Amino acid sequence: MSEKQSYLGTPTTLAVMIIAAVWTAASSGTAPYARVLACVWAGGAAVNLVLLLVRRRRDRRAATQAAADGADAKPAEDARNAADAKAAADADR
């Protein structure tokens, strides 16, 4: 079961935050201290977005690898069970 994620941690929300911060920083009508803070905010949101996308990609690869390992393990397990059943049948003779 997957975790329920807040909308604040989605790539779309982070992209909107970056756009709003860059817009604020580029606006000539904004006070200088607010422009500096908007640049810091945009940088932090950009780093967070990159980390989120890297984490999602890593999780997706891990899930794909686990599914592939599970598919490979099933035939090997079936073969082991068949060999055990044959050995038990031979022992009963």
PDB file of C-alpha atoms in Angstrom:
ATOM      1  CA  MET A   1       0.000   0.000   0.000  1.00  0.00           C
ATOM      2  CA  SER A   2       1.428   3.344  -0.939  1.00  0.00           C
ATOM      3  CA  GLU A   3       1.722   6.262   1.407  1.00  0.00           C
ATOM      4  CA  LYS A   4      -0.659   9.153   0.998  1.00  0.00           C
ATOM      5  CA  GLN A   5       1.397  12.134  -0.140  1.00  0.00           C
ATOM      6  CA  SER A   6       0.676  15.753   0.584  1.00  0.00           C
ATOM      7  CA  TYR A   7       0.059  17.971  -2.430  1.00  0.00           C
ATOM      8  CA  LEU A   8       2.886  20.184  -1.156  1.00  0.00           C
ATOM      9  CA  GLY A   9       5.422  17.525  -2.070  1.00  0.00           C
ATOM     10  CA  THR A  10       4.422  17.123  -5.701  1.00  0.00           C
ATOM     11  CA  PRO A  11       6.579  18.268  -8.620  1.00  0.00           C
ATOM     12  CA  THR A  12       3.786  20.505  -9.916  1.00  0.00           C
ATOM     13  CA  THR A  13       3.509  22.428  -6.661  1.00  0.00           C
ATOM     14  CA  LEU A  14       7.268  22.856  -6.481  1.00  0.00           C
ATOM     15  CA  ALA A  15       7.350  24.123 -10.071  1.00  0.00           C
ATOM     16  CA  VAL A  16       4.636  26.676  -9.281  1.00  0.00           C
ATOM     17  CA  MET A  17       6.578  27.791  -6.201  1.00  0.00           C
ATOM     18  CA  ILE A  18       9.726  28.252  -8.293  1.00  0.00           C
ATOM     19  CA  ILE A  19       7.855  30.271 -10.929  1.00  0.00           C
ATOM     20  CA  ALA A  20       6.222  32.496  -8.307  1.00  0.00           C
ATOM     21  CA  ALA A  21       9.520  33.096  -6.524  1.00  0.00           C
ATOM     22  CA  VAL A  22      11.363  33.926  -9.753  1.00  0.00           C
ATOM     23  CA  TRP A  23       8.540  36.252 -10.776  1.00  0.00           C
ATOM     24  CA  THR A  24       8.742  38.027  -7.422  1.00  0.00           C
ATOM     25  CA  ALA A  25      12.532  38.285  -7.624  1.00  0.00           C
ATOM     26  CA  ALA A  26      12.381  39.706 -11.147  1.00  0.00           C
ATOM     27  CA  SER A  27       9.685  42.269 -10.350  1.00  0.00           C
ATOM     28  CA  SER A  28      11.066  45.777 -10.126  1.00  0.00           C
ATOM     29  CA  GLY A  29       8.195  46.815  -7.864  1.00  0.00           C
ATOM     30  CA  THR A  30       9.256  44.431  -5.110  1.00  0.00           C
ATOM     31  CA  ALA A  31      11.393  45.638  -2.225  1.00  0.00           C
ATOM     32  CA  PRO A  32      15.052  44.547  -2.424  1.00  0.00           C
ATOM     33  CA  TYR A  33      14.910  42.366   0.704  1.00  0.00           C
ATOM     34  CA  ALA A  34      11.878  40.538  -0.684  1.00  0.00           C
ATOM     35  CA  ARG A  35      13.670  39.976  -3.984  1.00  0.00           C
ATOM     36  CA  VAL A  36      16.636  38.411  -2.189  1.00  0.00           C
ATOM     37  CA  LEU A  37      14.346  36.191  -0.122  1.00  0.00           C
ATOM     38  CA  ALA A  38      12.467  35.179  -3.285  1.00  0.00           C
ATOM     39  CA  CYS A  39      15.772  34.127  -4.879  1.00  0.00           C
ATOM     40  CA  VAL A  40      16.603  32.020  -1.831  1.00  0.00           C
ATOM     41  CA  TRP A  41      13.103  30.519  -1.889  1.00  0.00           C
ATOM     42  CA  ALA A  42      13.375  29.690  -5.610  1.00  0.00           C
ATOM     43  CA  GLY A  43      16.766  28.044  -5.069  1.00  0.00           C
ATOM     44  CA  GLY A  44      15.485  25.942  -2.191  1.00  0.00           C
ATOM     45  CA  ALA A  45      12.415  24.871  -4.132  1.00  0.00           C
ATOM     46  CA  ALA A  46      14.580  23.963  -7.145  1.00  0.00           C
ATOM     47  CA  VAL A  47      16.861  21.803  -5.002  1.00  0.00           C
ATOM     48  CA  ASN A  48      13.812  20.158  -3.418  1.00  0.00           C
ATOM     49  CA  LEU A  49      12.339  19.473  -6.866  1.00  0.00           C
ATOM     50  CA  VAL A  50      15.544  17.857  -8.105  1.00  0.00           C
ATOM     51  CA  LEU A  51      15.808  15.687  -4.978  1.00  0.00           C
ATOM     52  CA  LEU A  52      12.163  14.644  -5.307  1.00  0.00           C
ATOM     53  CA  LEU A  53      12.593  13.632  -8.948  1.00  0.00           C
ATOM     54  CA  VAL A  54      15.808  11.712  -8.213  1.00  0.00           C
ATOM     55  CA  ARG A  55      14.141   9.908  -5.284  1.00  0.00           C
ATOM     56  CA  ARG A  56      11.135   8.966  -7.434  1.00  0.00           C
ATOM     57  CA  ARG A  57      13.370   7.656 -10.195  1.00  0.00           C
ATOM     58  CA  ARG A  58      15.391   5.595  -7.706  1.00  0.00           C
ATOM     59  CA  ASP A  59      12.220   4.162  -6.149  1.00  0.00           C
ATOM     60  CA  ARG A  60      10.808   3.333  -9.586  1.00  0.00           C
ATOM     61  CA  ARG A  61      14.029   1.517 -10.548  1.00  0.00           C
ATOM     62  CA  ALA A  62      14.033  -0.386  -7.257  1.00  0.00           C
ATOM     63  CA  ALA A  63      10.425  -1.470  -7.780  1.00  0.00           C
ATOM     64  CA  THR A  64      11.175  -2.602 -11.333  1.00  0.00           C
ATOM     65  CA  GLN A  65      14.231  -4.523 -10.150  1.00  0.00           C
ATOM     66  CA  ALA A  66      12.259  -6.140  -7.309  1.00  0.00           C
ATOM     67  CA  ALA A  67       9.557  -7.207  -9.746  1.00  0.00           C
ATOM     68  CA  ALA A  68      12.177  -8.655 -12.088  1.00  0.00           C
ATOM     69  CA  ASP A  69      13.883 -10.477  -9.214  1.00  0.00           C
ATOM     70  CA  GLY A  70      10.539 -11.838  -8.060  1.00  0.00           C
ATOM     71  CA  ALA A  71       9.746 -13.120 -11.550  1.00  0.00           C
ATOM     72  CA  ASP A  72      13.168 -14.802 -11.762  1.00  0.00           C
ATOM     73  CA  ALA A  73      12.866 -16.317  -8.300  1.00  0.00           C
ATOM     74  CA  LYS A  74       9.506 -18.009  -8.951  1.00  0.00           C
ATOM     75  CA  PRO A  75      10.695 -20.507 -11.629  1.00  0.00           C
ATOM     76  CA  ALA A  76      13.771 -21.335  -9.553  1.00  0.00           C
ATOM     77  CA  GLU A  77      11.580 -21.951  -6.509  1.00  0.00           C
ATOM     78  CA  ASP A  78       9.220 -24.139  -8.556  1.00  0.00           C
ATOM     79  CA  ALA A  79      12.173 -26.156  -9.846  1.00  0.00           C
ATOM     80  CA  ARG A  80      13.473 -26.599  -6.291  1.00  0.00           C
ATOM     81  CA  ASN A  81      10.039 -27.752  -5.100  1.00  0.00           C
ATOM     82  CA  ALA A  82       9.784 -30.223  -7.975  1.00  0.00           C
ATOM     83  CA  ALA A  83      13.247 -31.596  -7.180  1.00  0.00           C
ATOM     84  CA  ASP A  84      12.305 -31.961  -3.503  1.00  0.00           C
ATOM     85  CA  ALA A  85       9.064 -33.743  -4.419  1.00  0.00           C
ATOM     86  CA  LYS A  86      10.942 -36.102  -6.742  1.00  0.00           C
ATOM     87  CA  ALA A  87      13.524 -36.836  -4.043  1.00  0.00           C
ATOM     88  CA  ALA A  88      10.755 -37.537  -1.537  1.00  0.00           C
ATOM     89  CA  ALA A  89       8.975 -39.827  -4.013  1.00  0.00           C
ATOM     90  CA  ASP A  90      12.204 -41.692  -4.724  1.00  0.00           C
ATOM     91  CA  ALA A  91      12.838 -42.080  -0.970  1.00  0.00           C
ATOM     92  CA  ASP A  92       9.372 -43.636  -0.500  1.00  0.00           C
ATOM     93  CA  ARG A  93      10.065 -46.425  -3.047  1.00  0.00           C
TER      94      ARG A  93
END
